[in-house]
Structure formats: structure tokens, C-alpha cells
Coordinates of C-alpha atoms in Angstrom, one line a residue:
X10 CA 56.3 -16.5 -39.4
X11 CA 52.9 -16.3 -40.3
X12 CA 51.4 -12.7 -38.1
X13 CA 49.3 -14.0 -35.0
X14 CA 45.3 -14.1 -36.1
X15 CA 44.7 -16.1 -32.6
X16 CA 43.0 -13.7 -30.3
X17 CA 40.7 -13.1 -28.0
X18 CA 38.9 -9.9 -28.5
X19 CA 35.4 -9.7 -26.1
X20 CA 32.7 -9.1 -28.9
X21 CA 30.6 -7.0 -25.9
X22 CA 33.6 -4.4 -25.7
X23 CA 35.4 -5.2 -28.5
X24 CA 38.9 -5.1 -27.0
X25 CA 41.6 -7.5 -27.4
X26 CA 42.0 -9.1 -24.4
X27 CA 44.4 -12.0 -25.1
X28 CA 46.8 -13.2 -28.3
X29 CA 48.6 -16.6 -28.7
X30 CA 51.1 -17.3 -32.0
X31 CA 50.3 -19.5 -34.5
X32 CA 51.7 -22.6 -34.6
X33 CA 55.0 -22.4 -36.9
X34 CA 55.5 -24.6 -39.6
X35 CA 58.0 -26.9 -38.2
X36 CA 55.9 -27.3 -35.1
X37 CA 53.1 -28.6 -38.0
X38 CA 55.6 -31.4 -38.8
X39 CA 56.2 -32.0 -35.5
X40 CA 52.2 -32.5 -34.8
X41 CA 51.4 -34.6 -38.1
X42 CA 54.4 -37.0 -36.8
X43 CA 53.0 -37.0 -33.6
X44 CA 49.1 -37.6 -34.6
X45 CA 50.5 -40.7 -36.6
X46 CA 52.6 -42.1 -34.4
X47 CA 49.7 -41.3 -31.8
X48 CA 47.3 -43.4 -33.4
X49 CA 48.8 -46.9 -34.3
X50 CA 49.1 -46.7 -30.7
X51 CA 45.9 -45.4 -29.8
X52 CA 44.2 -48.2 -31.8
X53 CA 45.7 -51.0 -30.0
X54 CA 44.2 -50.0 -26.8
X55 CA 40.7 -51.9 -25.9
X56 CA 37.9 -50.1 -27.2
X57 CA 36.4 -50.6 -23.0
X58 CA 39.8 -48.3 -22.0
X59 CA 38.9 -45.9 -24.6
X60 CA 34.8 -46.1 -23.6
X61 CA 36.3 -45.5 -20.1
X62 CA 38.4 -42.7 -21.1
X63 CA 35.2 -40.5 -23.2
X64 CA 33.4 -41.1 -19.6
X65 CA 35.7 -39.4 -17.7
X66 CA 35.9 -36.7 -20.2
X67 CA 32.0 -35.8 -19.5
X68 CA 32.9 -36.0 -16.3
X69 CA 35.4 -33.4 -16.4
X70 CA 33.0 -31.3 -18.8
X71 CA 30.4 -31.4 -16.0
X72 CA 33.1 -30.3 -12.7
X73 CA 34.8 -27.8 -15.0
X74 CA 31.3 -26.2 -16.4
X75 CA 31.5 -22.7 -15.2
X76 CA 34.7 -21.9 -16.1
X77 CA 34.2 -23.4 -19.4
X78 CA 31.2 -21.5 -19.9
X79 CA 33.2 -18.0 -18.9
X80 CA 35.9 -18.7 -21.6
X81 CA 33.3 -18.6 -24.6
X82 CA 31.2 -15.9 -23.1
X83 CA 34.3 -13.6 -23.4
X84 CA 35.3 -15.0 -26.6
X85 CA 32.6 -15.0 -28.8
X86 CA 30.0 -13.3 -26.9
X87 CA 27.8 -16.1 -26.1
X88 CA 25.2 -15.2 -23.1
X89 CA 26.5 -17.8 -19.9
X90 CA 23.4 -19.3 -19.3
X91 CA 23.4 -20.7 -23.2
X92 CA 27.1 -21.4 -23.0
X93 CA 26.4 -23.6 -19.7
X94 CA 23.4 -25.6 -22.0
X95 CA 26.2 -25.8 -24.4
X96 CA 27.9 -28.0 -22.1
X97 CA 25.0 -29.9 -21.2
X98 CA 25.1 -31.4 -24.7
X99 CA 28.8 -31.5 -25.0
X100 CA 28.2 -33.8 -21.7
X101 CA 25.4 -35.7 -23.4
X102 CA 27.5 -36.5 -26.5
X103 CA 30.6 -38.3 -24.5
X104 CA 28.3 -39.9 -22.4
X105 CA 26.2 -41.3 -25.3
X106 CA 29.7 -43.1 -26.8
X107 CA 30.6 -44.0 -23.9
X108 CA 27.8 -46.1 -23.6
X109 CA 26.5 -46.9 -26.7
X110 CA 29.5 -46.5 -29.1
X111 CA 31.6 -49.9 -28.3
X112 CA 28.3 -51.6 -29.8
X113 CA 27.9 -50.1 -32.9
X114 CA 31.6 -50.8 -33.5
X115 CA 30.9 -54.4 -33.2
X116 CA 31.5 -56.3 -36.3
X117 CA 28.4 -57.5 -38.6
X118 CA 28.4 -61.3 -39.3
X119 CA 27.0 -61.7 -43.4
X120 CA 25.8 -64.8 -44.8
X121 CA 27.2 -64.9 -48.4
X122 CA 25.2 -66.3 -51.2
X123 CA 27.9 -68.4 -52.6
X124 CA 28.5 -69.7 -48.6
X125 CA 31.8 -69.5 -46.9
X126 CA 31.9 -67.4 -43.6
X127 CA 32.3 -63.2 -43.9
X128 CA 31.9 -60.2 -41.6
X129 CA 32.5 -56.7 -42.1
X130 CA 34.9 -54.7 -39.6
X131 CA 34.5 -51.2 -38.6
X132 CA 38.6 -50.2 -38.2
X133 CA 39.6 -46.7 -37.6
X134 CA 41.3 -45.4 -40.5
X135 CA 44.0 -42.8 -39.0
X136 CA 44.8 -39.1 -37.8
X137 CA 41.7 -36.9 -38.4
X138 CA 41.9 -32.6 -39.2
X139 CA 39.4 -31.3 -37.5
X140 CA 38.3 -27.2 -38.8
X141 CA 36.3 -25.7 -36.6
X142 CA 34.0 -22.6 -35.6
X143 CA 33.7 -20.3 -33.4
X144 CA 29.5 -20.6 -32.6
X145 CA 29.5 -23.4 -30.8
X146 CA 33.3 -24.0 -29.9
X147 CA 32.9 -26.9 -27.4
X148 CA 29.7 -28.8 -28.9
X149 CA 31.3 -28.7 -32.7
X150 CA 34.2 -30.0 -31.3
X151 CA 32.4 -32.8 -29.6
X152 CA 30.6 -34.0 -32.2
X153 CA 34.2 -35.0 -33.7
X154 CA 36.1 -36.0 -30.9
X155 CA 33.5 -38.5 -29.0
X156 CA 32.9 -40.8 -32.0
X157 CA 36.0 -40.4 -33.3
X158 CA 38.3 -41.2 -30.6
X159 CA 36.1 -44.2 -29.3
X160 CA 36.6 -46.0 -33.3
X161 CA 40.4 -45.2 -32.5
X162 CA 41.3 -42.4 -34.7
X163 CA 43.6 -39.9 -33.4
X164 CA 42.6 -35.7 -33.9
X165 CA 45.2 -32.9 -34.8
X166 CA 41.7 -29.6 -33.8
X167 CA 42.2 -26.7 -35.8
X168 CA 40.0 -24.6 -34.0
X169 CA 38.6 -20.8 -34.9
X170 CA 40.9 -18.1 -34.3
X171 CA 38.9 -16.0 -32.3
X172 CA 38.6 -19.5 -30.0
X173 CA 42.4 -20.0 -28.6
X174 CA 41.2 -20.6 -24.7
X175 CA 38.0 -22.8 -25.4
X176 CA 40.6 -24.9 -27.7
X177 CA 43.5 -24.9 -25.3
X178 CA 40.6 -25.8 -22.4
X179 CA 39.2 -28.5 -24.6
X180 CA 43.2 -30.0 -24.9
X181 CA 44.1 -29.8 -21.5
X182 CA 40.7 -31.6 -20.8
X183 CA 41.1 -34.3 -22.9
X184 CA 44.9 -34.9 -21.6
X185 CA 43.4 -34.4 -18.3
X186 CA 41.0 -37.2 -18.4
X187 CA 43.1 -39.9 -20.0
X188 CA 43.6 -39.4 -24.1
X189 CA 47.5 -39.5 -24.4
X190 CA 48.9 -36.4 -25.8
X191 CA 49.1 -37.6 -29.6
X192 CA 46.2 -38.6 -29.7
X193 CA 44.5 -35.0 -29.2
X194 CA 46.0 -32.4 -30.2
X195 CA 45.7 -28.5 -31.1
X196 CA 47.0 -26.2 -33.4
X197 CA 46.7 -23.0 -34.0
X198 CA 47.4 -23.1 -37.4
X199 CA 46.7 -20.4 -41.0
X200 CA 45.2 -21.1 -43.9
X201 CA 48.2 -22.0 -45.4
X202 CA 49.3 -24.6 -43.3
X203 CA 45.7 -26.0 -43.1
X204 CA 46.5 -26.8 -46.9
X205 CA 49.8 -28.4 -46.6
X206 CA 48.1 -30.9 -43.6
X207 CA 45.2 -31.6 -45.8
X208 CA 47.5 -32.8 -48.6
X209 CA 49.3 -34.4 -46.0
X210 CA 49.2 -38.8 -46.4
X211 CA 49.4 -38.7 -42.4
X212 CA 46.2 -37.2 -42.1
X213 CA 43.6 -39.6 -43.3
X214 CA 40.4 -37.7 -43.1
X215 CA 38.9 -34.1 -42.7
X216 CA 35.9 -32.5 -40.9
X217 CA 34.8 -28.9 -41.2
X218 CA 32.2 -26.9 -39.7
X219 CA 31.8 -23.7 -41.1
X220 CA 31.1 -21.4 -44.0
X221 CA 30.1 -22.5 -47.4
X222 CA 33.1 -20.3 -49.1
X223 CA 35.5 -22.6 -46.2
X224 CA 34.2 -26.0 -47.1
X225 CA 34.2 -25.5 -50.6
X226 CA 38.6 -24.9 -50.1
X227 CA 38.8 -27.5 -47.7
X228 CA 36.7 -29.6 -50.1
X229 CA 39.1 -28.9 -53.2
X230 CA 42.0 -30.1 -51.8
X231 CA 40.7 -32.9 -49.8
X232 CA 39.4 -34.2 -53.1
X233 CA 42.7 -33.6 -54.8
X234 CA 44.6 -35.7 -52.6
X235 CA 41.9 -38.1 -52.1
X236 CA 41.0 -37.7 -48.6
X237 CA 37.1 -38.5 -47.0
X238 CA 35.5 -34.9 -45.9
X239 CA 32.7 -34.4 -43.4
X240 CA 31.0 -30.8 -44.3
X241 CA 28.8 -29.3 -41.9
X242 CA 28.2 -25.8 -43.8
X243 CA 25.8 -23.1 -44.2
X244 CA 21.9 -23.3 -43.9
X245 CA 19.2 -20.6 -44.2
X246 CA 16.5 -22.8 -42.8
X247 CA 12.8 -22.3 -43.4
X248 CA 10.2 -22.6 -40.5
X249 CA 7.2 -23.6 -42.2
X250 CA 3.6 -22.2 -40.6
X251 CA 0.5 -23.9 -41.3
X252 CA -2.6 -23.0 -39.0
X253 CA -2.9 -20.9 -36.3
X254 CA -3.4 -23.8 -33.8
X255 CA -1.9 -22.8 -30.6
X256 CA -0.1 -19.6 -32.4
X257 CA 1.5 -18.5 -29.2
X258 CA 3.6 -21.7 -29.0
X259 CA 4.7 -21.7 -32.6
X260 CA 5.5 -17.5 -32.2
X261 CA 7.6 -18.5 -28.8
X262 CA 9.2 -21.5 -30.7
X263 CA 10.1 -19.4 -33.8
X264 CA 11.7 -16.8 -31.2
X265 CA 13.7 -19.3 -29.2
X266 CA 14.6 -21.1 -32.8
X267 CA 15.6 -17.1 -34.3
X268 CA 17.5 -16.0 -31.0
X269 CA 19.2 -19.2 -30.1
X270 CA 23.0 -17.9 -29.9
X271 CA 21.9 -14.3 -31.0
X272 CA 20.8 -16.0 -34.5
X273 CA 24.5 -17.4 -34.8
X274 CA 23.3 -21.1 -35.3
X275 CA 23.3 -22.3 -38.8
X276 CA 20.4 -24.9 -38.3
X277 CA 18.7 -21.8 -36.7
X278 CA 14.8 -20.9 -38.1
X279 CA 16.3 -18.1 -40.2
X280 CA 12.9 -18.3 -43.7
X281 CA 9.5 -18.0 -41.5
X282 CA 6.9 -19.3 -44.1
X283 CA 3.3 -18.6 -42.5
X284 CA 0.4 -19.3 -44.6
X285 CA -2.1 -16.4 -45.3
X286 CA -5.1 -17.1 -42.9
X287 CA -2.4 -16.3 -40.0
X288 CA 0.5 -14.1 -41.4
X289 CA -0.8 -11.5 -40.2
X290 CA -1.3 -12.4 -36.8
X291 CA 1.7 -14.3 -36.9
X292 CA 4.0 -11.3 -38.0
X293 CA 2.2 -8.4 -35.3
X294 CA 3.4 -11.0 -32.5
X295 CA 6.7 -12.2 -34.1
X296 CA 7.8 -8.7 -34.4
X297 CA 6.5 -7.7 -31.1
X298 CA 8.4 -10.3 -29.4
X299 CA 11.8 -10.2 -31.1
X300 CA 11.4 -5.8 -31.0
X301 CA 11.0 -6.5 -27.2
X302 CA 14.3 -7.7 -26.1
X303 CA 16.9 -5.6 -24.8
X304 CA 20.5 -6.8 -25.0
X305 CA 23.0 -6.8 -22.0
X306 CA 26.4 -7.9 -20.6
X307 CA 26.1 -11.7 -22.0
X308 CA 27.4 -12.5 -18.4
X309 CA 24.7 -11.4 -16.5
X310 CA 21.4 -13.9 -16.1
X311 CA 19.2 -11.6 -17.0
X312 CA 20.6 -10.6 -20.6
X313 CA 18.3 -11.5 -22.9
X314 CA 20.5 -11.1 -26.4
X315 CA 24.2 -10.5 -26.8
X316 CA 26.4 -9.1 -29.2
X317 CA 27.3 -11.0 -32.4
X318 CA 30.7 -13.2 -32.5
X319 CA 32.9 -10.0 -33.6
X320 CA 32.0 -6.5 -35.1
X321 CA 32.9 -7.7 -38.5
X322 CA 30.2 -10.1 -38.1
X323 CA 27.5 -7.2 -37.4
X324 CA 28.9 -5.2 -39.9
X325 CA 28.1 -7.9 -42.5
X326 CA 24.9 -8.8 -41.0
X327 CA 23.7 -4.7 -41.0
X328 CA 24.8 -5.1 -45.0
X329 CA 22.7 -7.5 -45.9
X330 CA 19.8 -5.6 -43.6
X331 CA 20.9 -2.2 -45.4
X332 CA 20.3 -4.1 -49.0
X333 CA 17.0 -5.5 -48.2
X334 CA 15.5 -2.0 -47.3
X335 CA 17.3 -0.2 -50.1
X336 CA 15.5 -2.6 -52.5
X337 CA 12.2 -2.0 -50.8
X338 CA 11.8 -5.1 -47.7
X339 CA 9.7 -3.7 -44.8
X340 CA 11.2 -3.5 -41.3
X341 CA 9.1 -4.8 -39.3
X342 CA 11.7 -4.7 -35.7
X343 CA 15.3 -3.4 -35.1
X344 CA 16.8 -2.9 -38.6
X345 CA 19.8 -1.0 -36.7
X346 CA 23.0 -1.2 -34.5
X347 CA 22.2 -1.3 -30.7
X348 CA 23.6 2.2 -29.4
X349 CA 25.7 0.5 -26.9
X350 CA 29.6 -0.7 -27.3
X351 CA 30.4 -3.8 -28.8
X352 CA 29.3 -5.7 -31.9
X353 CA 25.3 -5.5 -31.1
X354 CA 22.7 -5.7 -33.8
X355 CA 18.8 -5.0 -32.8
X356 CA 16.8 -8.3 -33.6
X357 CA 15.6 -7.9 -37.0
X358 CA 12.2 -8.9 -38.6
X359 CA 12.1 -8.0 -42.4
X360 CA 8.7 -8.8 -44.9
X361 CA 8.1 -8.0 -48.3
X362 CA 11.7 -9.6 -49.2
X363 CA 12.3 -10.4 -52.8
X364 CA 14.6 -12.7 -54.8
X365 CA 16.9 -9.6 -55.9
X366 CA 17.7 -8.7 -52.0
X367 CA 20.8 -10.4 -50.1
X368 CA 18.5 -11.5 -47.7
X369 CA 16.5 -13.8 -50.1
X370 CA 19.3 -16.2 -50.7
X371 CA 22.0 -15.7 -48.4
X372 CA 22.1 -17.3 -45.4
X373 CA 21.4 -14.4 -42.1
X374 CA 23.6 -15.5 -39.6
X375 CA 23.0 -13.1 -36.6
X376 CA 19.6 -11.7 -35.1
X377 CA 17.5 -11.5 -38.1
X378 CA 14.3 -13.1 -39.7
X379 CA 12.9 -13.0 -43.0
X380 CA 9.0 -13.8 -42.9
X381 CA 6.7 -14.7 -46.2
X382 CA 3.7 -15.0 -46.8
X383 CA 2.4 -18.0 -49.1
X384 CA -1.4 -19.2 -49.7
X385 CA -1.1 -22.7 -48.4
X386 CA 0.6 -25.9 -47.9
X387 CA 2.4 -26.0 -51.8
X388 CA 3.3 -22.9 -51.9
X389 CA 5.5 -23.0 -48.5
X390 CA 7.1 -26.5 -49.5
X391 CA 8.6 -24.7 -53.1
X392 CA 9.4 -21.5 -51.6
X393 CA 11.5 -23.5 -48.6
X394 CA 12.7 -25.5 -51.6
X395 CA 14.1 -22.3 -53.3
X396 CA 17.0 -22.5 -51.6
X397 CA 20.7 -23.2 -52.6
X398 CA 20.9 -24.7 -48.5
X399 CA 19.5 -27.9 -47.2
X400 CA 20.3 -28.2 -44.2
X401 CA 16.9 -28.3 -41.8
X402 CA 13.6 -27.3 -41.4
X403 CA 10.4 -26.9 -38.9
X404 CA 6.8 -27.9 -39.7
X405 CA 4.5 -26.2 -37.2
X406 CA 0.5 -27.5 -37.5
X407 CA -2.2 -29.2 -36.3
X408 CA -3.2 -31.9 -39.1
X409 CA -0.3 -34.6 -38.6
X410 CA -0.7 -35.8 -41.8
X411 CA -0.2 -32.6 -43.2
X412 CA 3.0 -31.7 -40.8
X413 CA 4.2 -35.0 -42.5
X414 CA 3.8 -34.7 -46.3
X415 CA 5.6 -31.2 -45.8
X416 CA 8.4 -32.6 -44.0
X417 CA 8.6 -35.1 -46.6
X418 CA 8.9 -33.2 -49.1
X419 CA 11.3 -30.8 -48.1
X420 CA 14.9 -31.0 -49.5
X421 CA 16.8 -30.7 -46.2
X422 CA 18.9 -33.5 -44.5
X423 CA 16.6 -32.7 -41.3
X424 CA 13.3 -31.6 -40.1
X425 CA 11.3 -31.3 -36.8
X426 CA 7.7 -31.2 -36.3
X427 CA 5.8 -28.8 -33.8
X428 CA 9.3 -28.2 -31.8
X429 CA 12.5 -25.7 -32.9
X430 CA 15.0 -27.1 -33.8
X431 CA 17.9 -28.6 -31.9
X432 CA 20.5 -31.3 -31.8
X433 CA 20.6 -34.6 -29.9
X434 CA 23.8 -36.9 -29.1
X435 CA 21.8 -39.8 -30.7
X436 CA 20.3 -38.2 -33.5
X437 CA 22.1 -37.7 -37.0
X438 CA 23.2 -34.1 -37.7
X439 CA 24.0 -33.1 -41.4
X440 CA 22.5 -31.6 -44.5
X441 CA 22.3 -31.9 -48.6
X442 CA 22.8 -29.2 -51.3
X443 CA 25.4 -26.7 -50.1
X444 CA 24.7 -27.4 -46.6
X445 CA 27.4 -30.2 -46.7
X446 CA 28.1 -33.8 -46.9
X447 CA 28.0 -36.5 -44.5
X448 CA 26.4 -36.8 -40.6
X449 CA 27.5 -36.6 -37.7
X450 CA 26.0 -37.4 -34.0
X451 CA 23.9 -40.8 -33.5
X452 CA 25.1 -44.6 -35.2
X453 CA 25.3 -42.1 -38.8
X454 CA 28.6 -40.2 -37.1
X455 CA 30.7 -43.0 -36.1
X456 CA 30.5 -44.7 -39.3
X457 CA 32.5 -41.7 -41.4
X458 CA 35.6 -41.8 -40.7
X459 CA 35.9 -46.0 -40.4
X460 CA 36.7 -48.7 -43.0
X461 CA 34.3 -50.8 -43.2
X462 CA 36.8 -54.1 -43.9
X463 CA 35.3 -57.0 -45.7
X464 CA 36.6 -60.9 -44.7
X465 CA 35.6 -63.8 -46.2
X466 CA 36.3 -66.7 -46.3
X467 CA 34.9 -69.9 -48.4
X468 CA 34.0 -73.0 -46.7
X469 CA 36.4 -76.5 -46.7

């Protein structure tokens, strides 16, 4: 049997505090039989019983909150009061589809040129893999389940192996507030096995959240076997500057949009572009802000940045870091380890980056920024542009015509004006280039994974 990779090992101490075994590969059969059995039943029940069921789920979200927030905060290292606004989403997003999902699952009446009578069904299409990481391991799970589950598909979670209690919470919830056991269900699962179900014809779909380098696999064999994918990948988003109206606001917003989830956000403001009248300005107060937080037990209240998700992940992040100033990047703050146990990283603010550093292209997925300066409006829109990602962006400025040209023009599947960035249940989530394919969230996620059935019939 494949060697247990499902642990949980507290990124603020870096011990191993719990280990599950992975699922074996007859238990894998046993699931995919289950998940497809599961659905043709799951399908048949009213879509009002199912609306009924996602309810009682936020429901169960909002009673079990605190414990739910304690299980991430050991297993990923995410600060309490940011796992507990976690939640508050997670909440959001069942109650949205609760509510508002049986009507955009209604069927659309057409009037044919040719006449006759025809109408186009939304029909869920079967057992959904679900891949998911450990950043946000209720919310990306979420942003599956709710829509998903409502259309009538069934959902075999495949969750990150540093996540095994936040999964096996999520399960028991789910079970716990009404969806029947085949209809959700987990698995802690390798690589390999993640292959074989993929290739699987009882699962019908796929969903990932994670790394460019993990979609692109999940992506090959998806395609070879002719299953839809959902890709929700990298991003190394650019948070444009362009005036120095109200500079303290755009500074705090930059800060919050940097240190949300100690910079482990991929939609997180990770390229500050700040035009020249204010860079400097911008940068003295940037730096001084993010240089000025201490870190701290992400249980306590008054912690103001954790650790990173493991110490692998702030070895990688202090590598790219490293690179930058070998090849001549300034540090502006931190630039080093926190002299402290556990996987902590000093929030990071580097200038004078250039195309031949890590840090120009890659994507900087922990507490560190990357500022530029540029001489105006066109020269921010095609360095944000330079980018391999697309995922979002942020316009900060005082002209709204301006704010809105830029935003037009940027080539990223989102972008939000004079505010950080963030996610909403009713709002599309997604991104172009190698960010990923497809939506998910708001009347865009509920369409992916449903067949979109054509009748018609002619008149007399």
C-alpha cells in the first residue's frame, strides 16, 4: 500500500501531530461504485429536498464554527480569526444555492425559427472528482459542493494531504445534515489513484484547485479520456496604483490584499504597480506597514501573521527571495526567516526586481510583494499584462474612467476597483491564461458541470 502522506503536522511547531492511511486501491473501487450508484439516486430527489438539504448544511457550518476554525488553524497554520471569516463565506455560499440555485436550474423555453416548441434542460451529468488545496480547505471545497450537489451530481473530495480533519469534518457535516453517504464522499487518495479515477467512465467531471504544475496533470488525462475540467490554478496578480488619492487606503488595502492568509491566496495582490508621482511615497509606507507586523501563535487574537502552510513551503518562498537579491532586487522589509519555530517567513517587500529573478514571473505564494515603478497609466496595463497568469487584478484611482479603461484592458478573468480583492458566493470566480479554465461561484458555477439538453419538437 501506498506510504501514508495524510498528516497533520502544525506549521507553527512543525510537529506531526496526527496521520490517517490512504485510502487503498480496492476501497477506490468501492467509492467510484458508490458515487455512481449514489447519484442516479441522488438526482431523482426534488431539487426543493436538495435546496432544503444545502440550508441545513450552512446551518451546521455556522453551530460548528469554532471547532471548524481550530482544525485548519492547526493544520495549515491559518490565524483563527481568518479561519472563522472563512466560514462566514463557506456559510454565504450554501445559503446563496439554497436560495437562488433551484431557479437558475429552471429550464429556458426557445422559440425556434422554423417553429415547433423547444427548451433547453440543465441535467446533472454524474459523479464529480473534486482536487483540492490546503489554503482555503473549507471555502474551495464549497465552491464545488454547493452548486454541484443542488444540479444533482454526486462528489468523490480528494482533499490536500496536509487537510485529513478539515476533510473528514467537511464529510461528517455533509452526512450530518442530510446528503446520503454516496453522495459525498472522501478519499484520501495518491497521485496514482487520482489518475486511475480520472480515467475512470464513472466519474464524469473534474475540478481542481491548485498549482499550475497539478492542473496541467490533471488536465492531461482528463483530456485523454474526454472528461470536462474546472481549473482554478495559479495567479501572480498585479495591484495597479494610479494617483495618490487617498494613499492611506490604497497602502491599507494593498496590506490586507498582500497578508490575507499570510500571502497564501492565489488571487492575493502579489505585482504592486504604482505609477511614478507616488512610488515613492507609496513604497516608504508599504514597507513600513508590512516590516511592522510581528507574527504569533495563529491561535491567539492578537497574532497578526502566522506561519506559512508547511516549512517546505517557506523554504521555497525564502528561494525565490534568496534569487531576487542575488541578482540585485532591493529589500525593502523582512527578506528572512522569523527566528521563532515553525515555518515563519518575515513579510517581504522587494523593488528593483527584473525579468531574469524568480520573482518576476513566478507566482509568490507566501508573505511577499514585488513593487514597480512605471510612468503612467500604459505602462502599468503592459507590465500587469507580462504575465504568464490571468487570474485577477486591482485598479486603485480617483478618475473612474480611468480605473475603467485599465480594468478593461487587463488580461485577467477578474478585476476590482478601489477595494482588494475578494470572493463573493454570487459572483463568478475563475481566470484565463495559466490561471485556469472555467468559473466557479454565482449563475457561471452551476452551469459547468450540467448538460445543457436540447428538446424540440415541430408543430402538428
Amino acid at each position: 500500500m501506498t506510504e501514508t502522506t495524510y498528516k497533520v503536522i502544525n506549521p507553527a511547531t512543525n510537529e506531526t501531530e496526527a496521520e490517517y492511511p490512504t485510502t487503498t486501491d480496492a476501497e477506490i473501487q468501492d467509492v467510484l461504485a458508490r458515487a455512481d450508484a449514489g447519484f442516479h439516486a441522488w438526482r431523482r430527489t426534488s431539487i426543493e429536498e436538495r435546496a432544503g438539504i444545502l440550508a441545513r448544511v450552512g446551518e451546521l457550518f455556522t453551530e460548528r464554527r469554532d471547532d471548524l476554525a481550530a482544525i485548519i488553524t492547526r493544520e495549515m497554520g491559518k490565524r483563527t480569526v481568518e479561519a472563522k471569516g472563512e466560514l462566514s463565506i463557506v456559510i454565504d455560499i450554501f445559503g446563496y444555492y439554497a436560495k437562488e440555485g433551484p431557479a437558475m436550474l429552471t429550464e429556458t423555453p426557445l422559440s425556434p425559427r422554423a417553429g415547433g416548441r423547444a427548451l433547453v434542460r440543465k441535467e446533472p451529468i454524474g459523479a464529480l472528482l473534486g482536487i483540492m488545496p490546503w489554503n482555503f480547505p473549507y471555502y474551495q471545497v464549497a465552491r464545488l459542493a454547493a452548486p454541484n450537489l443542488l444540479a444533482g451530481n454526486t462528489i468523490v473530495l480528494k482533499h490536500a494531504p496536509q487537510c485529513p480533519e478539515s476533510a473528514l469534518a467537511i464529510e461528517q457535516l455533509l452526512h450530518d445534515a442530510g446528503v446520503p453517504a454516496d453522495a459525498y464522499i472522501n478519499v484520501f487518495a495518491s497521485n496514482e489513484q487520482i489518475a486511475d479515477m480520472i480515467a475512470d467512465p464513472r466519474i464524469a467531471g473534474v475540478s481542481v484547485t491548485g498549482s499550475e504544475r497539478a492542473g496541467t496533470a490533471v488536465a492531461e488525462v482528463a483530456g485523454r479520456n474526454l472528461k470536462k475540467v474546472i481549473l482554478e490554478l495559479g495567479g501572480s496578480d498585479p495591484f495597479i496604483v494610479l494617483d495618490g488619492e487617498n494613499l492611506d487606503k490604497t497602502v491599507k488595502a494593498a496590506v490586507m490584499g498582500r497578508m490575507q492568509n499570510t500571502g497564501q491566496a492565489c488571487n492575493a495582490a502579489k505585482r504592486l504597480i504604482v505609477v511614478d508621482s507616488v512610488y515613492d511615497e507609496f513604497v516608504e509606507k508599504f514597507s513600513a506597514a508590512l516590516g511592522g507586523m510581528t507574527a504569533g501563535d495563529p491561535s491567539e487574537p492578537d497574532t497578526q501573521f502566522g506561519p506559512l502552510s508547511s516549512e517546505q513551503a517557506a523554504a521555497n518562498l525564502m528561494e525565490q527571495i534568496d534569487d531576487a537579491v542575488a541578482k540585485g532586487a532591493t529589500v525593502k522589509a523582512g527578506g528572512t526567516r522569523v527566528d521563532r519555530p515553525g515555518a515563519y517567513v518575515q513579510p517581504t517587500v522587494l523593488t528593483d526586481v527584473t525579468p531574469e529573478m524568480r520573482a518576476y514571473s513566478e507566482e509568490l505564494f507566501g508573505p511577499a510583494a514585488v513593487v514597480y515603478r512605471v510612468a503612467d497609466a500604459d505602462e502599468a496595463v503592459k507590465l500587469a499584462n507580462d504575465s504568464s497568469f490571468g487570474l485577477g487584478g486591482v485598479v486603485f484611482g480617483a478618475d473612474d474612467d480611468q480605473t475603467a479603461e485599465v480594468a478593461d484592458r487587463l488580461d485577467t478573468g477578474m478585476v476590482w476597483i478601489n477595494s482588494m480583492q475578494g470572493s463573493m458566493a454570487d459572483l463568478p470566480f475563475g481566470g484565463t491564461k495559466r490561471s485556469g479554465v472555467g468559473r466557479e461561484l454565482g449563475t457561471l458555477g452551476i452551469d459547468e458541470f450540467v448538460n445543457k439538453k436540447l428538446i424540440y419538437a415541430p408543430r402538428g
